[in-house]
Tab-separated table of C-alpha atoms and ligand atoms in Angstrom:
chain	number	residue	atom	x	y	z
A	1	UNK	CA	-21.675	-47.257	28.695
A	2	UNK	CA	-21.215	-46.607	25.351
A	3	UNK	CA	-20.436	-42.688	24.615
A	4	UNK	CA	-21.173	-40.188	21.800
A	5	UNK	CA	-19.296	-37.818	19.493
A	6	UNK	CA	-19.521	-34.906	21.605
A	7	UNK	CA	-18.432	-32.739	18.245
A	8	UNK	CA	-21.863	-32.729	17.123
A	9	UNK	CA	-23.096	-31.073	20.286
A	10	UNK	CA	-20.950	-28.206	19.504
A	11	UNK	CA	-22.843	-27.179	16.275
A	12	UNK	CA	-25.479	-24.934	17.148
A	13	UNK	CA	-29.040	-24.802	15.895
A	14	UNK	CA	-29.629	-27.816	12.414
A	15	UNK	CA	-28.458	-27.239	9.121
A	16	UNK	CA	-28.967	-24.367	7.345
A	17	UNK	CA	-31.505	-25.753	5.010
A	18	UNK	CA	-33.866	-27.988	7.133
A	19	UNK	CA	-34.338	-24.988	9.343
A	20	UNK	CA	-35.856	-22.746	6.400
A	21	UNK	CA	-37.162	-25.600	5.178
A	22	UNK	CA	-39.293	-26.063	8.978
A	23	UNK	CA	-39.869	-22.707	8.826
A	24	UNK	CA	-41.689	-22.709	5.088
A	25	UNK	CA	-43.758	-26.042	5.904
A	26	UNK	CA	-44.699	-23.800	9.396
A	27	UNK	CA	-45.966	-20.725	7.061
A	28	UNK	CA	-47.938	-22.658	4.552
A	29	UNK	CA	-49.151	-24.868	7.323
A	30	UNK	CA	-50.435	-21.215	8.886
A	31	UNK	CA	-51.251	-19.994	5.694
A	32	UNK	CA	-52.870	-22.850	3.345
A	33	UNK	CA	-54.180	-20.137	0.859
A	34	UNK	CA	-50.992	-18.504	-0.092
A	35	UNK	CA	-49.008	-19.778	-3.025
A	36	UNK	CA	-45.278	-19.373	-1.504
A	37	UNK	CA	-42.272	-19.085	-4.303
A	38	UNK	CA	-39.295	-21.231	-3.490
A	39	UNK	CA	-36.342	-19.414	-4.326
A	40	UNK	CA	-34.173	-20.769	-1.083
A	41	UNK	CA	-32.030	-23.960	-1.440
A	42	UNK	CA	-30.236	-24.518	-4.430
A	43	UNK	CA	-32.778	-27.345	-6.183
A	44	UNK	CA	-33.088	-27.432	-9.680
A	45	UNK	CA	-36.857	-26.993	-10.948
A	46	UNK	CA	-36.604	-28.323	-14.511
A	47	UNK	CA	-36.838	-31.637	-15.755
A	48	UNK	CA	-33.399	-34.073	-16.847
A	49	UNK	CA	-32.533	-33.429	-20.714
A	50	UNK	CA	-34.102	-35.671	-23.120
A	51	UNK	CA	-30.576	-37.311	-23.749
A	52	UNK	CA	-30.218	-38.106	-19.953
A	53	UNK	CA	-33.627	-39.784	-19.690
A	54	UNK	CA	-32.557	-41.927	-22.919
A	55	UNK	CA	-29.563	-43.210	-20.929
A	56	UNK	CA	-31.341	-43.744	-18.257
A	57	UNK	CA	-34.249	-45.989	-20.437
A	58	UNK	CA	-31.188	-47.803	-21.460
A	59	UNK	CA	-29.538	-48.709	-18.779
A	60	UNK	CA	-32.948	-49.640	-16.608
A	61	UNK	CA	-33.540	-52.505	-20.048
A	62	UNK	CA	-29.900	-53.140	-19.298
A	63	UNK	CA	-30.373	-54.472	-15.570
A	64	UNK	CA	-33.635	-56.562	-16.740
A	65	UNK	CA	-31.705	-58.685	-19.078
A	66	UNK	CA	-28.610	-61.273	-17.029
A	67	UNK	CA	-26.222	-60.861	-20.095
A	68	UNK	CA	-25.866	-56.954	-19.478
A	69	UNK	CA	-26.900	-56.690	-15.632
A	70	UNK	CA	-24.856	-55.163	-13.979
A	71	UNK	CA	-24.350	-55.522	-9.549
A	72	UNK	CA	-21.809	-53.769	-7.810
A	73	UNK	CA	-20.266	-50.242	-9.160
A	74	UNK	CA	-16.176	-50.649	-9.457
A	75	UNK	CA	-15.690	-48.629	-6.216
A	76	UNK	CA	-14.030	-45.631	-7.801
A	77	UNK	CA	-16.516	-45.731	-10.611
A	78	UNK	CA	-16.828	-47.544	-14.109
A	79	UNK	CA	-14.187	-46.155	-16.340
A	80	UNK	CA	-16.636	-44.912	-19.296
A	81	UNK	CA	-17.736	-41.844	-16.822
A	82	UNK	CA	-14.483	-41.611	-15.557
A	83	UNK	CA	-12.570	-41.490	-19.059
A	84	UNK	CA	-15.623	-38.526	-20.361
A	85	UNK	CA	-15.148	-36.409	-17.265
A	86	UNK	CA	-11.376	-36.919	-17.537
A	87	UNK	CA	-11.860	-35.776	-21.258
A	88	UNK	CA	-14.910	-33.426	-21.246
A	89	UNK	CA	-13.903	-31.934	-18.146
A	90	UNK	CA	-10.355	-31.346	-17.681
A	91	UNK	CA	-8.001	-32.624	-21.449
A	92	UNK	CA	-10.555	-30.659	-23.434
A	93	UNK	CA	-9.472	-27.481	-21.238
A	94	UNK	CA	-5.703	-28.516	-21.206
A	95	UNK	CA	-5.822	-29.611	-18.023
A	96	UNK	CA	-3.325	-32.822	-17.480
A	97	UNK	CA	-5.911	-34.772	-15.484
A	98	UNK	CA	-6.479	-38.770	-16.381
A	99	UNK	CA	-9.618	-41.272	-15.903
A	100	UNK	CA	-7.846	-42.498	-12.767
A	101	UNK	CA	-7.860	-39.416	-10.455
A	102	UNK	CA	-11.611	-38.979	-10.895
A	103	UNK	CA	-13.456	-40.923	-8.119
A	104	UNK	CA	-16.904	-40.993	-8.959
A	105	UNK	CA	-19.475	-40.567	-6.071
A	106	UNK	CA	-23.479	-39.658	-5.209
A	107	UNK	CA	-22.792	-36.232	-5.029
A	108	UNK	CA	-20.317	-33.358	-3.912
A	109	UNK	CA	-22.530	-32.357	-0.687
A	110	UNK	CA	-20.863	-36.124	0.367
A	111	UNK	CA	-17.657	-35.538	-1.166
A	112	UNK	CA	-17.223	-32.060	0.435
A	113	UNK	CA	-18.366	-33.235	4.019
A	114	UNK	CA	-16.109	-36.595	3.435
A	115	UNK	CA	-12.731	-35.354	2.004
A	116	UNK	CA	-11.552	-33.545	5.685
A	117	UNK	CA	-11.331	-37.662	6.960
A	118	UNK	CA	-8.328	-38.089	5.054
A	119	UNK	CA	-6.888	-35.641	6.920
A	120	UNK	CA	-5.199	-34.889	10.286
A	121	UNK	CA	-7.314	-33.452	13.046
A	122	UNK	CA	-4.889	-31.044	13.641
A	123	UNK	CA	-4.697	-29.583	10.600
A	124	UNK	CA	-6.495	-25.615	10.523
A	125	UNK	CA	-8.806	-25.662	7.956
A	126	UNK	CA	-9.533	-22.028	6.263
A	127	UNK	CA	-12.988	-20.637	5.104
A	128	UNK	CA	-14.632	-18.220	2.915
A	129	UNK	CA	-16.483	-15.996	5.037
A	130	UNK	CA	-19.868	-16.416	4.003
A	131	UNK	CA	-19.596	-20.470	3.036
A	132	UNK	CA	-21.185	-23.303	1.817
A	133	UNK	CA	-22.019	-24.504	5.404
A	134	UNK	CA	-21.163	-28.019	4.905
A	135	UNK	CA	-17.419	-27.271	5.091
A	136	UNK	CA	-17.385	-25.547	8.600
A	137	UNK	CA	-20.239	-28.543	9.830
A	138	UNK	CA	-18.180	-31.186	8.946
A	139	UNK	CA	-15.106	-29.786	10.423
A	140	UNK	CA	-17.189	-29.411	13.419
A	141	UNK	CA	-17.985	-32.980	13.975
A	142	UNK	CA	-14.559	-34.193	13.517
A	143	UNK	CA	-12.982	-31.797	16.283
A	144	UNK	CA	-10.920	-29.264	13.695
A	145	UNK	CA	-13.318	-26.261	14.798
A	146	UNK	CA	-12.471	-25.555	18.135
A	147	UNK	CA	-15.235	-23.920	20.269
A	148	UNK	CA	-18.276	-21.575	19.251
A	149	UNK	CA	-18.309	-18.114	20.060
A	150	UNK	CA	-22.363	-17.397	19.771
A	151	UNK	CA	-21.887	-13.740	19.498
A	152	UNK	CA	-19.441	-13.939	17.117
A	153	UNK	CA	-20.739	-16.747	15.313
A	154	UNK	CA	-17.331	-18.252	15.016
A	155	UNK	CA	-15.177	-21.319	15.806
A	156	UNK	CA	-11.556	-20.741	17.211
A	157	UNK	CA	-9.696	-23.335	15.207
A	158	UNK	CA	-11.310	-21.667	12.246
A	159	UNK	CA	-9.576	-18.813	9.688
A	160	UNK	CA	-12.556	-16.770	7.981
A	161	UNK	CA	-11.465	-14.939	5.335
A	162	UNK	CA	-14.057	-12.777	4.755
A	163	UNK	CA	-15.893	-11.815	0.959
A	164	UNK	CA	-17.781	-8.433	1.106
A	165	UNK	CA	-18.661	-5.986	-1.351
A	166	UNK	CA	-15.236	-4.102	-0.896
A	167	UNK	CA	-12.830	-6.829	-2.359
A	168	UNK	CA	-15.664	-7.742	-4.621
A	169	UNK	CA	-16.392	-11.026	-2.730
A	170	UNK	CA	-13.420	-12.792	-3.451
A	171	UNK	CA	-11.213	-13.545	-0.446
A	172	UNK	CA	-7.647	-12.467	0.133
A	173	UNK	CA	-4.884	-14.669	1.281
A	174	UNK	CA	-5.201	-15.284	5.314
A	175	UNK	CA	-2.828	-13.563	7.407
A	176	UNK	CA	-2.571	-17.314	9.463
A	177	UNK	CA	-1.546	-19.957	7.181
A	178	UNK	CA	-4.087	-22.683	7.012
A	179	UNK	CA	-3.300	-26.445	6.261
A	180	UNK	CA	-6.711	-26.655	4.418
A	181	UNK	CA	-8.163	-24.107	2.028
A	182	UNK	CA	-11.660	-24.208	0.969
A	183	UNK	CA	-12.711	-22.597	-2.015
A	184	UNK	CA	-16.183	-22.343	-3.763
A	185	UNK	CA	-15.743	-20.810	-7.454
A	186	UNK	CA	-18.467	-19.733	-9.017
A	187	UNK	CA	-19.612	-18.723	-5.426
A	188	UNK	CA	-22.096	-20.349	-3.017
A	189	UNK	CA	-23.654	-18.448	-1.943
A	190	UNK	CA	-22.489	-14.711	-3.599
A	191	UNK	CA	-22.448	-15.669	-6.807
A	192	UNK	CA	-19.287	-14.188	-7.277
A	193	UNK	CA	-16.065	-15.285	-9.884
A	194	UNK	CA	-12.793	-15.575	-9.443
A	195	UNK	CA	-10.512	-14.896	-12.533
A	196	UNK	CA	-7.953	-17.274	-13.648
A	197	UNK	CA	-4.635	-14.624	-12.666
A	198	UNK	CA	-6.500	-14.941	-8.997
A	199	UNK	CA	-6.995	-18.377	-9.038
A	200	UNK	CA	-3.003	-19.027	-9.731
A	201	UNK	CA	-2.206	-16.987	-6.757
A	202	UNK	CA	-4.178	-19.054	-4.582
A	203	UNK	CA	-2.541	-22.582	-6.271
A	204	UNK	CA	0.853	-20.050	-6.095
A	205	UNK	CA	0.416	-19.728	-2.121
A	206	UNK	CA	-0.753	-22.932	-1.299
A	207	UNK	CA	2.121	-24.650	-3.000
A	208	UNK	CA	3.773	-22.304	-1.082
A	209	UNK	CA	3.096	-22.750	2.650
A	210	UNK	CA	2.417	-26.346	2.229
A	211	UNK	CA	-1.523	-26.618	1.772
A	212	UNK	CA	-3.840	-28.380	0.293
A	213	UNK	CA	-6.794	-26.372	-1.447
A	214	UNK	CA	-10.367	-28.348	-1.614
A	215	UNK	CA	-11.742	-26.564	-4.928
A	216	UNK	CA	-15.840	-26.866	-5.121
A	217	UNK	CA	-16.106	-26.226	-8.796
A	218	UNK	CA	-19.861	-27.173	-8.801
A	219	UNK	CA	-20.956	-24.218	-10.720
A	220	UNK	CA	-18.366	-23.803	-13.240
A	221	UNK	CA	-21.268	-24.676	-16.166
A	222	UNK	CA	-23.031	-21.120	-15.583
A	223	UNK	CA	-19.512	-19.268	-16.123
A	224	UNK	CA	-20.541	-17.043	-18.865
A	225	UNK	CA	-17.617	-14.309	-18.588
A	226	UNK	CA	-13.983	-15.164	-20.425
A	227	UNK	CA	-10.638	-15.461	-18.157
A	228	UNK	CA	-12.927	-17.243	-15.545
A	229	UNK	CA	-11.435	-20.942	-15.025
A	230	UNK	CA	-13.354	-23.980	-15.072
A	231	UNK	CA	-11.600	-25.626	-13.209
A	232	UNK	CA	-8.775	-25.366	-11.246
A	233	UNK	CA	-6.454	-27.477	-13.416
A	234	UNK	CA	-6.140	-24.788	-15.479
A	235	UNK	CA	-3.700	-23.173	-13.063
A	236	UNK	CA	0.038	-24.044	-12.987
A	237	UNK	CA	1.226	-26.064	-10.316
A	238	UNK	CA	-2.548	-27.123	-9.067
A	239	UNK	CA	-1.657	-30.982	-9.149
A	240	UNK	CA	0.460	-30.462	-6.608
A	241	UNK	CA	-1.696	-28.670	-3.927
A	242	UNK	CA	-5.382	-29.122	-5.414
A	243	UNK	CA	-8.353	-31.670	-4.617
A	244	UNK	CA	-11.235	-30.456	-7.177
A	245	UNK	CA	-15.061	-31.231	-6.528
A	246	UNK	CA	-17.177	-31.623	-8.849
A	247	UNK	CA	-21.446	-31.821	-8.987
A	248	UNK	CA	-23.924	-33.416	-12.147
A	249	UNK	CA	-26.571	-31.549	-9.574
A	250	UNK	CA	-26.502	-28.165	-11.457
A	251	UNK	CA	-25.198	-28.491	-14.501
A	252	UNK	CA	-27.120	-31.211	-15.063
A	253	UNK	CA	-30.182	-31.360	-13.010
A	254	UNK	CA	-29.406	-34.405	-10.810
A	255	UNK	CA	-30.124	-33.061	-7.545
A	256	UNK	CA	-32.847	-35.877	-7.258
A	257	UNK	CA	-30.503	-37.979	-9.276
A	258	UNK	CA	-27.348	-38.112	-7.512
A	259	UNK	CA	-23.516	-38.135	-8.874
A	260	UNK	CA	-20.669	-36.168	-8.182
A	261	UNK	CA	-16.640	-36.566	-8.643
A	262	UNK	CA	-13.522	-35.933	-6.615
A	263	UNK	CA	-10.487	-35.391	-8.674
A	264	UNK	CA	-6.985	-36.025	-6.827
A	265	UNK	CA	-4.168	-35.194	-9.121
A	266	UNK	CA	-1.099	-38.315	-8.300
A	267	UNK	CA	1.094	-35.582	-8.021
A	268	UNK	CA	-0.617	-34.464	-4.742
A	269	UNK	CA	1.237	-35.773	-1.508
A	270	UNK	CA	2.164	-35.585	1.712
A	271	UNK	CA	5.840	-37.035	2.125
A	272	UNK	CA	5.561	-39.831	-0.044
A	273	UNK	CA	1.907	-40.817	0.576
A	274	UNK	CA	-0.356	-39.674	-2.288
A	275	UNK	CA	-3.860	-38.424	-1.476
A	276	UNK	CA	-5.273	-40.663	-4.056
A	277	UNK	CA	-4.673	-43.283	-2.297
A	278	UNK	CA	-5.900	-42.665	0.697
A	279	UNK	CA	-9.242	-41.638	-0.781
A	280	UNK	CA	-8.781	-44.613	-2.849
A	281	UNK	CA	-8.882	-46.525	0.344
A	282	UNK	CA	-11.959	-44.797	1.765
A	283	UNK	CA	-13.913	-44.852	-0.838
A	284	UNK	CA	-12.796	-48.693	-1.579
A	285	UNK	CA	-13.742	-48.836	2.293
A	286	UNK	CA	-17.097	-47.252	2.963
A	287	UNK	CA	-18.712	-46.609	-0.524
A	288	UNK	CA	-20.217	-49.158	-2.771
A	289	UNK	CA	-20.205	-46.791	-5.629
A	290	UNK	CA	-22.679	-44.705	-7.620
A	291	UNK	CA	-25.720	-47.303	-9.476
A	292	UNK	CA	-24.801	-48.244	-13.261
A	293	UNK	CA	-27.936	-46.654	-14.353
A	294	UNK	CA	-27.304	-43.084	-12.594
A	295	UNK	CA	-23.069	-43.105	-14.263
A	296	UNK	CA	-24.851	-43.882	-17.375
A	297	UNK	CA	-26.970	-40.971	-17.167
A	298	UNK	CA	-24.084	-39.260	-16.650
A	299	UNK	CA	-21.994	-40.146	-19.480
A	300	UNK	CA	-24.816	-38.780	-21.115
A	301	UNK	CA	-23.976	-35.336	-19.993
A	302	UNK	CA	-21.029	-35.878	-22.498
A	303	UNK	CA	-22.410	-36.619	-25.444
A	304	UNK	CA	-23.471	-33.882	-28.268
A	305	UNK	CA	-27.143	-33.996	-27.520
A	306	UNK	CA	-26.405	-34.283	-23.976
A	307	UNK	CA	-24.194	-30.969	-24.145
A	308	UNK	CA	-26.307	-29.217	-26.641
A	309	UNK	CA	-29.375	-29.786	-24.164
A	310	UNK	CA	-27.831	-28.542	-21.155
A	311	UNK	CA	-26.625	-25.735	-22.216
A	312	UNK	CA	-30.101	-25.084	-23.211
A	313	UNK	CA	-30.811	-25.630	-19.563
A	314	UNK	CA	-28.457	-23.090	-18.201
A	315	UNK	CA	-29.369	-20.475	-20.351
A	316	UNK	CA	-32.559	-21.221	-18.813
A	317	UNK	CA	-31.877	-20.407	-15.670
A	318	UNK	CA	-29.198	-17.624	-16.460
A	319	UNK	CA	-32.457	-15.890	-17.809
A	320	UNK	CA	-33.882	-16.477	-14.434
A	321	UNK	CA	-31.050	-14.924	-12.869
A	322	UNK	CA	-30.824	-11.931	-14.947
A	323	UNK	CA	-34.567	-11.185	-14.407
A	324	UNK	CA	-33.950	-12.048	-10.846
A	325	UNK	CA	-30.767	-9.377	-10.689
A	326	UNK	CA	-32.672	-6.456	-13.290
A	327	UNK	CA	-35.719	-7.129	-10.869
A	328	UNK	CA	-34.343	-6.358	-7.673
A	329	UNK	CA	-31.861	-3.403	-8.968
A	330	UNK	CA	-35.333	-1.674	-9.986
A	331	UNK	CA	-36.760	-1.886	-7.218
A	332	UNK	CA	-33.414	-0.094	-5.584
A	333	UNK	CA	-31.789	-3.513	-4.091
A	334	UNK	CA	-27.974	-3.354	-3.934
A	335	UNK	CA	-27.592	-6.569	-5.814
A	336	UNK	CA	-24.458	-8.740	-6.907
A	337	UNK	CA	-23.611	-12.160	-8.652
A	338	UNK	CA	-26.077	-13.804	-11.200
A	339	UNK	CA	-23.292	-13.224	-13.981
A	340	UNK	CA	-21.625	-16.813	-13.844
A	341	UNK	CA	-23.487	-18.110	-10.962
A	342	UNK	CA	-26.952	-19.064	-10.667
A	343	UNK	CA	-27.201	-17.521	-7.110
A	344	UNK	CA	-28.102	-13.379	-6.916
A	345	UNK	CA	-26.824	-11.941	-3.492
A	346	UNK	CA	-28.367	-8.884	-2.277
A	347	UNK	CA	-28.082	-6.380	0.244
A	348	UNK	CA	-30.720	-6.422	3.050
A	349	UNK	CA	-33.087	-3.173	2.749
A	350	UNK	CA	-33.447	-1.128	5.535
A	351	UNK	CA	-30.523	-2.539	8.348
A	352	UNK	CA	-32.766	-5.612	8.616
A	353	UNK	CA	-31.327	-8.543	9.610
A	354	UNK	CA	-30.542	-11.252	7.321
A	355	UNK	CA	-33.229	-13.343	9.032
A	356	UNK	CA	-35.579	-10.341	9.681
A	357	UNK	CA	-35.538	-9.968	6.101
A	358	UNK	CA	-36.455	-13.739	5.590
A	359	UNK	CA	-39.406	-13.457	7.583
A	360	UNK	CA	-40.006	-10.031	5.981
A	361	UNK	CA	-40.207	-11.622	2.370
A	362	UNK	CA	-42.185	-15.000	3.530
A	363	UNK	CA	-44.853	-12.973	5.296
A	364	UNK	CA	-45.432	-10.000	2.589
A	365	UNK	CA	-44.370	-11.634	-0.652
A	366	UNK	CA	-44.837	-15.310	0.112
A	367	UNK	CA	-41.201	-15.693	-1.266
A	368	UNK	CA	-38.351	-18.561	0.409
A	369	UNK	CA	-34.959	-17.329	0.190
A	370	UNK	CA	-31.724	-17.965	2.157
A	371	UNK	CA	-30.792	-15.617	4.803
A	372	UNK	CA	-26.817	-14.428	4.272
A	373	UNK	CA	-25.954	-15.135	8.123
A	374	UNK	CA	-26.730	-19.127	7.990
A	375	UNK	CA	-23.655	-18.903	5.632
A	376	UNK	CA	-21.803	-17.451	8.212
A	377	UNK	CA	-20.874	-13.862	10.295
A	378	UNK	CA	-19.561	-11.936	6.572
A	379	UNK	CA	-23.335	-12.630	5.238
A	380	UNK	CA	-25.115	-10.508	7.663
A	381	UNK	CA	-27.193	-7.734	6.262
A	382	UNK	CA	-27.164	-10.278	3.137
A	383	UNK	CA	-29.710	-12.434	1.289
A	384	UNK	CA	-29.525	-15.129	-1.410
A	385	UNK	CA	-32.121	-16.274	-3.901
A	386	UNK	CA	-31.961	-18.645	-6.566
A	387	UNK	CA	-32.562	-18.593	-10.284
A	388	UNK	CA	-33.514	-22.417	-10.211
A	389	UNK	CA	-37.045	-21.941	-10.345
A	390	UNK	CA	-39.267	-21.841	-13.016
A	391	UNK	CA	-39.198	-18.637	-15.302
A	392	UNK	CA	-42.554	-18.147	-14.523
A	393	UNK	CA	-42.099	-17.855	-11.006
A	394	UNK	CA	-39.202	-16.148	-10.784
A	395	UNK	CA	-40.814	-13.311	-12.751
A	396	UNK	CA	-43.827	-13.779	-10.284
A	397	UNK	CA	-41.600	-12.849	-7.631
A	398	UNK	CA	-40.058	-10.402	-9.187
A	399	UNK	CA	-43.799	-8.267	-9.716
A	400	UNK	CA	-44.409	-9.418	-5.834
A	401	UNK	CA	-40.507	-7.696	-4.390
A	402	UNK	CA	-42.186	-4.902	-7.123
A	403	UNK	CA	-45.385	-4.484	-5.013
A	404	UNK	CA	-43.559	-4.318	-1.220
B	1	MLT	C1	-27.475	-24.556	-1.775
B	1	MLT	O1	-28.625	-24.147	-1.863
B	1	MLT	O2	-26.574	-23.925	-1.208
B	1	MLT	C2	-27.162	-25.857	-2.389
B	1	MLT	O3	-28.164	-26.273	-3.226
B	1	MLT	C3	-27.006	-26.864	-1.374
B	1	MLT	C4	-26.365	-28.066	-1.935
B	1	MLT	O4	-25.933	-28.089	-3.088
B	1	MLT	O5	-26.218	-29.002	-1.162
């Protein structure tokens, strides 16, 4: 009789997302007259860059024609995406990273959920307390977590290091020294930064005790503030204890689209086993690579009009999220983030609970946003919303929270 992975039985409730997302299609279901304002999950709102869509024209006449089809992707990706993120991303910042450590993938949800494989069971993974839930979930299902405390809202293999308004929402070094660090900079979900003299302690401790940090740098486009890194590279001594993730979805728009990039620096080991090549291996393994057309598209992030667009883009939705931050600050929120992330957190009104305060908005302002708890115990009495919705919208909202 064949048996299951009895991880997954462990992880309470469904994923954060598909259970507002139930909850929504439930209300308008109920409520087929009310015009309801997404401003939950994380999903971009405006359409690809004219550049992008060029590239992707392109490369679709490409595949009709046998002289310049093209089949399988190399399975670390084609060198012309990996040489302009290796260029764009990281030597254009000083960063000493080449065309070979990026892996190119279909997205850093994957990547982030994927990279723990490479890695010993036993090792003790350490979290951000409120986080990204895909890092706990996945640790879950591979039997790093431990057990579930309900009340607590906690796994026992797990080190929380919690982010609240005192130290600003940026974590300070656990007292238990982890194996595996995850960090999320620009936050998800507080929208908080991390300055670069921070960042080096981090890369400073982890070369340290021996661990390897897992750096989600997927908002690093909407970092508007100076002495914020971009990336992790920029800190001395991060090829030796940093794996960097990296996401087209926002800076870019391809959430629908699909590309991300894992960057392992050589100089990363274990003994004398790099972790480039055992990613190398999975990904040569289980992945069949990213389609031509989609890397294409993303080369196009790269070029001048590509760049010139985008930033276009973000400013976009950096308005959103200073109309979202000045909205809810004058109508008396406590409010934080929106200043290099395009995520505003805010303090429940009231001593409502995170998902009292869900219902709250849905019901009296027809507005989706993410309740601070599904991100974990530290996000309590907190709520997220998103400035990737349209301006129009977001102001909407804004005049509804007014009205409450
Ligand atoms: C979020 O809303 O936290 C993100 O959009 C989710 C994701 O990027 O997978």
């Amino acid at each position: 009789m064949f048996k299951i992975n009895e991880n997954y039985l462990k992880l309470p409730g469904s994923y954060l997302f598909s259970t507002i997302g139930r909850k929504v299609e439930a209300y308008m279901e109920a409520h087929p007259d009310q015009s309801v304002i997404r401003l939950g999950i994380g999903d971009v709102t405006q359409p690809l860059a004219p550049a992008i869509i060029d590239a992707l024209h392109l490369a679709v006449d490409e595949m009709a024609e046998a002289e310049t089809f093209h089949g399988y992707a190399p399975d670390l990706g084609y060198e012309f995406l990996r040489r302009a993120m290796a260029e764009g991303d990281y030597q254009a910042r000083g960063c000493e990273i080449t065309a070979d450590e990026v892996f190119i993938s279909d997205g850093a949800k994957c990547d982030s959920g994927n990279i723990q494989e490479i890695f010993g069971t036993d090792n003790k993974i350490a979290v951000c307390d409120p986080v990204y839930p895909v890092y706990v979930d996945t640790n879950v299902m591979a039997g790093r977590a431990g057990t579930y405390d309900p009340a607590a809202d906690t796994w026992s293999d797990v080190i929380y290091m919690p982010c609240t308004a005192k130290n600003n929402f940026v974590p300070e070094l656990p007292k238990e020294t982890p194996d595996l660090l995850y960090l999320c900079f620009p936050n998800n979900p507080t929208g908080s930064a991390i300055t670069k003299a921070q960042l080096q302690e981090w890369v400073d401790y982890a070369n340290k005790v021996g661990a390897v940090i897992i750096y989600d740098a997927a908002y690093e486009a909407y970092i508007s503030e100076p002495g914020i890194p971009h990336t992790i590279y920029e800190c001395e001594g991060a090829r030796t204890c940093a794996i960097e993730l990296r996401s087209f979805s926002k800076n870019a728009g391809f959430t629908g689209v699909r590309l991300g990039a894992t960057i392992i620096p050589k100089d990363l080991k274990c003994g004398e086993i790099t972790l480039h090549t055992l990613w190398a291996r999975r990904h040569g393994t289980k992945y069949n690579g990213a389609p031509y057309i989609v890397q294409k598209a993303g080369e196009a992030v790269y070029s001048q009009a590509g760049k010139a667009q985008l930033a276009e883009q973000i400013a976009y939705y950096m308005k959103n999220a200073r109309t979202i931050y000045q909205g809810l600050k004058d109508a008396g929120y406590q409010v934080s983030g929106g200043m290099n992330a395009p995520y505003i957190w805010l303090k429940t009104p009231g001593q409502m609970t995170s998902w009292e305060f869900f219902d709250f908005l849905l019901e009296h302002a027809q507005i989706v946003g993410t309740p601070g708890s599904g991100f974990g115990p530290s996000g309590e009495g907190y709520f997220r919303l998103t400035a990737f919705g349209s301006y129009e919208n977001t102001v909407a909202a804004m005049e509804r929270i007014r009205q409450i």
